[in-house]
mmCIF file of C-alpha atoms and ligand atoms in Angstrom:
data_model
loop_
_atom_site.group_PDB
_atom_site.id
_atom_site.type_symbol
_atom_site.label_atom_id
_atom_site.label_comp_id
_atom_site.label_asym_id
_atom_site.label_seq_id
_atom_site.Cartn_x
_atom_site.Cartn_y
_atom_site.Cartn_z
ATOM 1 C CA UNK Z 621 1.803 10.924 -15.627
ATOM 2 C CA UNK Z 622 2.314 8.086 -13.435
ATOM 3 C CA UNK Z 623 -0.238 6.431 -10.750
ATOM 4 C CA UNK Z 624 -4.093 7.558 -8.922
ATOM 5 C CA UNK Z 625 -4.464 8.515 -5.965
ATOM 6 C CA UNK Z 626 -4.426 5.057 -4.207
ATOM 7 C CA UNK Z 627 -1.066 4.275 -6.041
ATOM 8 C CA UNK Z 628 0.327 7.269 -4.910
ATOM 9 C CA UNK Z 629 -0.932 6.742 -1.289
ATOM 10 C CA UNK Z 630 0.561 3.264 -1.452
ATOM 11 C CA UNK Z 631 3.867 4.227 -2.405
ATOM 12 C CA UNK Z 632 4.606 7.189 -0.237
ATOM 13 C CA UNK Z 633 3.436 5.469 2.981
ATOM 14 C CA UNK Z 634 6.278 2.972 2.019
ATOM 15 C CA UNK Z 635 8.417 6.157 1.107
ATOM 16 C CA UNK Z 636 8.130 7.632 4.872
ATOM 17 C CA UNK Z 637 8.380 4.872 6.766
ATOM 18 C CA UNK Z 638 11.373 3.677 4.635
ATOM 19 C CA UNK Z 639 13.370 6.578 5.299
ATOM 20 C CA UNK Z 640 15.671 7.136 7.499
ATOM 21 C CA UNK Z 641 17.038 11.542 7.923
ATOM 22 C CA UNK Z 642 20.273 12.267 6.678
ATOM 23 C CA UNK Z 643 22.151 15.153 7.333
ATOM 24 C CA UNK Z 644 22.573 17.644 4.013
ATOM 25 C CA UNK Z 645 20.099 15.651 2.263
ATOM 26 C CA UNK Z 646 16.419 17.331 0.999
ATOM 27 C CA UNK Z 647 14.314 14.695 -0.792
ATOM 28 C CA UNK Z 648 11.338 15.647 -2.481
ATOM 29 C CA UNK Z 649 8.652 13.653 -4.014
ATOM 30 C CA UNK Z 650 6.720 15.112 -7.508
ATOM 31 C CA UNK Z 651 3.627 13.614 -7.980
ATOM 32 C CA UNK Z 652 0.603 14.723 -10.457
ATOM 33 C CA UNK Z 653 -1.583 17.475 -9.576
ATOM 34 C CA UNK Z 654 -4.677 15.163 -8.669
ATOM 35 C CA UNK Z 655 -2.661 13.299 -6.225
ATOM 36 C CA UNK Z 656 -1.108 16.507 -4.452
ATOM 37 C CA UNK Z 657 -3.995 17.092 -1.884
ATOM 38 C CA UNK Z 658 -3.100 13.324 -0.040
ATOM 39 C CA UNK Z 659 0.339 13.704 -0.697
ATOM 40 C CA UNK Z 660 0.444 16.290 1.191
ATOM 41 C CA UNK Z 661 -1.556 14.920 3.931
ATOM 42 C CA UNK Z 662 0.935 11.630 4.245
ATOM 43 C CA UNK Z 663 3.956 14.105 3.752
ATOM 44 C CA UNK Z 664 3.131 16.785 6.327
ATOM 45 C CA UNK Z 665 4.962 15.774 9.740
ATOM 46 C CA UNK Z 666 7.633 13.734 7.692
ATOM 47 C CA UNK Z 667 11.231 15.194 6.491
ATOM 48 C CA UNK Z 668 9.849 14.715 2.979
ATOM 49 C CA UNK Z 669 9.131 17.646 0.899
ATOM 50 C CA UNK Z 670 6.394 18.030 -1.774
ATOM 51 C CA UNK Z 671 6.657 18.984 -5.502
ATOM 52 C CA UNK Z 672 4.473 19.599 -8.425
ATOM 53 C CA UNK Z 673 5.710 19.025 -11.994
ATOM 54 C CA UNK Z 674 4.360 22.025 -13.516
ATOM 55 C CA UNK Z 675 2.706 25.403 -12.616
ATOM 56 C CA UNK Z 676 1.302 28.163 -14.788
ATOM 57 C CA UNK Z 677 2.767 31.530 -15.219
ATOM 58 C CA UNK Z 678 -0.684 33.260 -14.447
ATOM 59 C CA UNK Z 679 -1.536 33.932 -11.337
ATOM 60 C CA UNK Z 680 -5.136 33.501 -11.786
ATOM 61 C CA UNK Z 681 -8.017 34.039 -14.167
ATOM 62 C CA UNK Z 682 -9.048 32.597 -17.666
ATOM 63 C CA UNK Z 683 -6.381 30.038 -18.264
ATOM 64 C CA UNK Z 684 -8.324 26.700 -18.597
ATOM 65 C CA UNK Z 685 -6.272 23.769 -17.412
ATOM 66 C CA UNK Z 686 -3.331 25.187 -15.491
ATOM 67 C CA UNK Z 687 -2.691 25.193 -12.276
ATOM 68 C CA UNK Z 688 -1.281 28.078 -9.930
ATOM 69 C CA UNK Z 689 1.719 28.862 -7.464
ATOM 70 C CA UNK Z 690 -1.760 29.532 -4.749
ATOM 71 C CA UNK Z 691 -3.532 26.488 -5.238
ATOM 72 C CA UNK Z 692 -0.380 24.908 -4.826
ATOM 73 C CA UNK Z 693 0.536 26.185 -2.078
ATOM 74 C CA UNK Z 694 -2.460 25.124 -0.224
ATOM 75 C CA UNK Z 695 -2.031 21.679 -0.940
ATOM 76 C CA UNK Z 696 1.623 21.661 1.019
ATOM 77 C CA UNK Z 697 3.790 22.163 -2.409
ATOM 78 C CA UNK Z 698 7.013 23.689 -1.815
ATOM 79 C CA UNK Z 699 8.840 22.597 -4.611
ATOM 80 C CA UNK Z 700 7.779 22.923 -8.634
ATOM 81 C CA UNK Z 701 9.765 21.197 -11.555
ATOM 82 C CA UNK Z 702 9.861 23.759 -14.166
ATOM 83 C CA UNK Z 703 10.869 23.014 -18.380
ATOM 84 C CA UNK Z 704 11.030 19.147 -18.114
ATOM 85 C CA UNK Z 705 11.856 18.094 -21.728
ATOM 86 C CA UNK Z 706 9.099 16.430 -21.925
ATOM 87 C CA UNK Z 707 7.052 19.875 -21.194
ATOM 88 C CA UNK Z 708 9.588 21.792 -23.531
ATOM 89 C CA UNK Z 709 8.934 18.554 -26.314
ATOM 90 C CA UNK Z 710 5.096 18.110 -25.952
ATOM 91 C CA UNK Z 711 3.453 21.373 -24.610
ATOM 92 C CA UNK Z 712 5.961 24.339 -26.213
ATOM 93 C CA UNK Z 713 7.701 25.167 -23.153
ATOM 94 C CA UNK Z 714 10.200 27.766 -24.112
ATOM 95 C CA UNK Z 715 13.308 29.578 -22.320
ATOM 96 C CA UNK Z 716 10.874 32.288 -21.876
ATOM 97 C CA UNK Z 717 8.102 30.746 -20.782
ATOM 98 C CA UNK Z 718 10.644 28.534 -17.972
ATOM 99 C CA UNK Z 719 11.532 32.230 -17.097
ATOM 100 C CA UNK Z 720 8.225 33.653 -16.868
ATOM 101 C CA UNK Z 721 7.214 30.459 -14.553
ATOM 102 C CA UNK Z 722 10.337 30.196 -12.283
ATOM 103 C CA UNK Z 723 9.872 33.645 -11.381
ATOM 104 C CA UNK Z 724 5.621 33.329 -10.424
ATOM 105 C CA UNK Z 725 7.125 30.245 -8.473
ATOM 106 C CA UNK Z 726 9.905 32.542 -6.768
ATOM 107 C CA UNK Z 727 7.802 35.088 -6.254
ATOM 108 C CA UNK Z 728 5.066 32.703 -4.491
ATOM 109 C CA UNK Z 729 7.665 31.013 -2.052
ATOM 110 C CA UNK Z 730 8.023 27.711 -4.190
ATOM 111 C CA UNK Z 731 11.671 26.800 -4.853
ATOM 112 C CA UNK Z 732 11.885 26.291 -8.792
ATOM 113 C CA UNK Z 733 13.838 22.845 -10.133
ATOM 114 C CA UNK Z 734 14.712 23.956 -13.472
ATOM 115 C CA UNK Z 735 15.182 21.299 -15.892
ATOM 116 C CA UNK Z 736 18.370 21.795 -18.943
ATOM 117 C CA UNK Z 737 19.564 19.018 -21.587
ATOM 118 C CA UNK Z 738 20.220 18.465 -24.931
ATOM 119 C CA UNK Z 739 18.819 15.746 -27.382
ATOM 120 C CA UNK Z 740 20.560 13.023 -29.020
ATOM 121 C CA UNK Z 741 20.999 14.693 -32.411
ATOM 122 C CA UNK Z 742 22.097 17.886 -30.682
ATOM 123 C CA UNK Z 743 25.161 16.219 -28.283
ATOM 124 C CA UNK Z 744 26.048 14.446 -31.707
ATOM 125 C CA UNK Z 745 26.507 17.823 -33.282
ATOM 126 C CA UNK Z 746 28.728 19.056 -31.273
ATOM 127 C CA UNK Z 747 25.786 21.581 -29.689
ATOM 128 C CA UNK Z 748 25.675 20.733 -26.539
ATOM 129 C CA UNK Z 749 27.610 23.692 -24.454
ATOM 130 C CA UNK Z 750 25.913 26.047 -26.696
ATOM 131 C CA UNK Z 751 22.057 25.014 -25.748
ATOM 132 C CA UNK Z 752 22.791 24.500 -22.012
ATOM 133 C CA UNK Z 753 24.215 27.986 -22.112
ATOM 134 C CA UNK Z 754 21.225 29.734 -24.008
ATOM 135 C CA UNK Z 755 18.828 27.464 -21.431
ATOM 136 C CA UNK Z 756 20.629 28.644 -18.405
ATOM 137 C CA UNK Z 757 20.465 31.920 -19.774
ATOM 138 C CA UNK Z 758 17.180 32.235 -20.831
ATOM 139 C CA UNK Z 759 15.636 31.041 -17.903
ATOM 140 C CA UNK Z 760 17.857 32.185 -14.940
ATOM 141 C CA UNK Z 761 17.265 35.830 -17.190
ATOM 142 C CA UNK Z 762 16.650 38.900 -14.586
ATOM 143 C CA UNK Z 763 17.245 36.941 -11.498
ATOM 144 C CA UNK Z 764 18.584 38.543 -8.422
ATOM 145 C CA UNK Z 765 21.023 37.544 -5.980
ATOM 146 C CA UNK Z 766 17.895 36.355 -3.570
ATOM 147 C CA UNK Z 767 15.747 34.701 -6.696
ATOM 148 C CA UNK Z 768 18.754 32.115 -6.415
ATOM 149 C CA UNK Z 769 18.424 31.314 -3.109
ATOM 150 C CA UNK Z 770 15.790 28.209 -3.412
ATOM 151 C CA UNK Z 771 16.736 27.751 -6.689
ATOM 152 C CA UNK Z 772 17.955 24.227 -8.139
ATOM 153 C CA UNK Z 773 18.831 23.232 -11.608
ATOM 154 C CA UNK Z 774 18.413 19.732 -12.996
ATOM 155 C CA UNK Z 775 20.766 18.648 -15.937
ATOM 156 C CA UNK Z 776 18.387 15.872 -17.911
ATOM 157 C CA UNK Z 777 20.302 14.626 -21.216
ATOM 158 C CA UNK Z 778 17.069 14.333 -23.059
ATOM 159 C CA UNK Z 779 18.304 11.061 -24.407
ATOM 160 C CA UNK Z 780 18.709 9.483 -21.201
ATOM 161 C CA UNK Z 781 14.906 9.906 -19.885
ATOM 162 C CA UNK Z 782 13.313 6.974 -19.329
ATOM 163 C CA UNK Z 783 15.512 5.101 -22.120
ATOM 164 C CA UNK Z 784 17.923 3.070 -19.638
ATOM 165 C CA UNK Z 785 20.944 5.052 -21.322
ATOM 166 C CA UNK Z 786 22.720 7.088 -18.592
ATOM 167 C CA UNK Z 787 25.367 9.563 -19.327
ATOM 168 C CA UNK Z 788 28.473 8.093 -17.587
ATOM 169 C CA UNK Z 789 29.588 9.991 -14.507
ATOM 170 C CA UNK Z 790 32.593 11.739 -16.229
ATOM 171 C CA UNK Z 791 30.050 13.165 -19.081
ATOM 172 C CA UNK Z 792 27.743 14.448 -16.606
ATOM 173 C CA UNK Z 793 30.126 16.189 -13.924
ATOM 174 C CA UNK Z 794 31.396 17.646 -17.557
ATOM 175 C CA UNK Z 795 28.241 19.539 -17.880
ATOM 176 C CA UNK Z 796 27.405 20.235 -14.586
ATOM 177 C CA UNK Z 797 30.628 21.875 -13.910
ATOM 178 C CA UNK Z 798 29.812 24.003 -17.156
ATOM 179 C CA UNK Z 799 26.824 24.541 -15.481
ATOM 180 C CA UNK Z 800 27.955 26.160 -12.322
ATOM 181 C CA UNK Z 801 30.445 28.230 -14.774
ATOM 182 C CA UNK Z 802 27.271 29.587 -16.826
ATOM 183 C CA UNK Z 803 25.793 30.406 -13.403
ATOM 184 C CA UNK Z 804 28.602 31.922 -12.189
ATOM 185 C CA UNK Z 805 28.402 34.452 -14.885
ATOM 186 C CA UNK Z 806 25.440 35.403 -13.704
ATOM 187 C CA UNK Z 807 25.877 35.514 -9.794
ATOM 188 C CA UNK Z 808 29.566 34.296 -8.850
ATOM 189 C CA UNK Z 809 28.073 33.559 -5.161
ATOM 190 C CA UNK Z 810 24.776 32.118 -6.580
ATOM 191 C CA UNK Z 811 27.156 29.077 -8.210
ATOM 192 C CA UNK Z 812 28.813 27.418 -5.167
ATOM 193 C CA UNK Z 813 24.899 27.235 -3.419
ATOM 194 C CA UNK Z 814 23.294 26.179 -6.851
ATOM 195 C CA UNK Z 815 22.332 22.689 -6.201
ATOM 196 C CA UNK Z 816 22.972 20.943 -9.861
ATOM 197 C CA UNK Z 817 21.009 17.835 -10.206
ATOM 198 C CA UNK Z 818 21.753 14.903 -12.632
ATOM 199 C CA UNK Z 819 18.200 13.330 -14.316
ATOM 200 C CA UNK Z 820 18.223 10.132 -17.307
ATOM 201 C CA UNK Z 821 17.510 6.676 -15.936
ATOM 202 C CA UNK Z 822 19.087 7.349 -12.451
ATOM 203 C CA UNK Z 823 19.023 4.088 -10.529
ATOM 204 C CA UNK Z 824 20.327 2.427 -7.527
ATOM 205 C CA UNK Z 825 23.254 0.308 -9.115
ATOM 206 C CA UNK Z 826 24.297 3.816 -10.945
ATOM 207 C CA UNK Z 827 23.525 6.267 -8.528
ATOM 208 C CA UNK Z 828 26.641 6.190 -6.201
ATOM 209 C CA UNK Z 829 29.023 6.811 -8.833
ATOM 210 C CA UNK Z 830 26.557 9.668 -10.652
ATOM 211 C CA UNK Z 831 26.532 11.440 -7.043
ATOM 212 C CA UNK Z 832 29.818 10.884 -5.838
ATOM 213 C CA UNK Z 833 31.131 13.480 -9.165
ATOM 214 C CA UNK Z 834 31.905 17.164 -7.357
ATOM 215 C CA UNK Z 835 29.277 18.779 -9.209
ATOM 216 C CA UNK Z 836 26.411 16.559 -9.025
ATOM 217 C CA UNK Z 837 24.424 17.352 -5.959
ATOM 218 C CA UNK Z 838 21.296 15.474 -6.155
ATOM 219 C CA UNK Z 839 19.313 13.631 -8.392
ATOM 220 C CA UNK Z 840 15.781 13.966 -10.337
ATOM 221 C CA UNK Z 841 14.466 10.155 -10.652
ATOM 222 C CA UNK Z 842 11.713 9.082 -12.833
ATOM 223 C CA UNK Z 843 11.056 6.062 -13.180
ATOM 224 C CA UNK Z 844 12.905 4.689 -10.373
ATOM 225 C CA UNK Z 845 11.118 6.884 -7.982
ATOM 226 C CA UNK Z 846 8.126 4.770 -8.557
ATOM 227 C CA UNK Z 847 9.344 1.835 -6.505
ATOM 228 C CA UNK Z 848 9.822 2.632 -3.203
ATOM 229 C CA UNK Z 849 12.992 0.533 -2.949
ATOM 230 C CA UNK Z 850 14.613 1.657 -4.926
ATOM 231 C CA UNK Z 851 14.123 5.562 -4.560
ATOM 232 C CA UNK Z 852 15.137 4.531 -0.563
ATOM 233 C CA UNK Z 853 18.385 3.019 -2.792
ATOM 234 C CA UNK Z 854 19.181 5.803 -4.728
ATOM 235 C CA UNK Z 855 18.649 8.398 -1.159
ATOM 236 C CA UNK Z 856 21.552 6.072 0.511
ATOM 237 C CA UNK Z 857 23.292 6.011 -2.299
ATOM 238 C CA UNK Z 858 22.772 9.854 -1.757
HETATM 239 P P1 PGA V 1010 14.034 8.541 -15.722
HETATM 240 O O1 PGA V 1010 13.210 9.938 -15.813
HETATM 241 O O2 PGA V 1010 14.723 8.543 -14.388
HETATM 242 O O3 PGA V 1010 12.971 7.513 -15.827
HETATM 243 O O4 PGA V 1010 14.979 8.552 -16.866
HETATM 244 C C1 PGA V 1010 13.796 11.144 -15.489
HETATM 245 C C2 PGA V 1010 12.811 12.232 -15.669
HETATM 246 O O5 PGA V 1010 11.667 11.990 -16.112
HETATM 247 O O6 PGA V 1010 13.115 13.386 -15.391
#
């Protein structure tokens, strides 16, 4: 819930004309659903994708407040995050429910970031593995071999959003590689194409090292995205 429609405006202009294309390299910028409309006006003829941070399940109809795969679509969306922890934390976002919404967004043409990661209390206890495997599960649950194809998957240690702490390179490419195992159980070919992204206070000094790991592909920034610096950092880093 970060920045108006000016801000927004202000930050992507610096965004396109800041960067440079890159072979192999998708970025995609997530702003909130009032500032979609111009984003996707200053986005449209640059290699910069758009992304919402949430859709609804529904497709349309009585569901005050949310926010569908259609309307998104007309605003130039091609990319929704889906179970951030802060959506699982504040607004009971369950496995189910991250199903139920990564398929609507499949089935409307949007490509699905799903969003895994344990808390503090739960890495102490040894539950780690255990949780990203019943989140992979649960919300990769009845996909098929094509549902995969636009599909990413964003590891997010919950206790390294927006708190400064990362997880050091050799933790993350620990998970992610479990990860790509978990998906491999479901679709062996799905795995290698997967894209697995590392989120939790990604910035430019730590970025290189984060994305150089052979299982990271990518990265989902927060609060560093709101600079246009250093998200143009953290892309060459990239
Ligand atoms: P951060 O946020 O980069 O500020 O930790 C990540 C996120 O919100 O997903």
């Amino acid at each position: 819930m970060n920045g108006t429609i000016a801000e927004t405006q202000e930050l992507l202009n610096s965004l396109v004309s800041g960067h440079k294309h890159k072979d192999n390299c998708q970025v995609v910028v997530c702003p909130p659903f009032t500032s979609l409309e111009t984003a996707g006006k200053i986005l449209k003829d640059s290699e910069i994708a758009l992304g919402a941070q949430e859709l609804s399940e529904h497709k349309n109809g009585a569901y005050t407040g949310e926010v569908s795969a259609e309307m998104l679509l007309t605003v130039g969306v091609s990319f929704v995050i889906i179970g951030h922890s802060e959506r699982r934390q504040h607004h009971f976002e369950t496995d189910q429910r991250v199903n139920n919404r990564a398929k609507t967004a499949i089935e409307a043409g949007l490509s699905p970031i799903i969003c895994v990661g344990e808390t503090l209390a739960q890495r102490e206890s040894g539950e780690t593995q255990n949780l990203i495997k019943s989140q992979i599960s649960g919300a990769l649950q009845g996909f098929s071999v094509d549902d995969f194809k636009n599909l990413s998957i964003a590891y997010e240690p919950v206790w390294a959003i927006g708190t400064g702490k990362t997880a050091s390179p050799e933790m993350a490419e620990e998970v992610h590689s479990f990860i790509r195992e978990q998906i491999a159980e479901i679709n062996n070919e799905a795995s290698e194409n997967t894209p697995i992204l590392y989120g939790g206070s990604v910035k430019p000094d730590n970025a290189a090292k984060l994305l150089s790991q052979p299982n990271i592909d990518g990265a989902l920034v927060g609060g560093a995205s709101l600079v246009a610096d250093d998200f143009l950092k953290i892309i060459n880093a990239f």
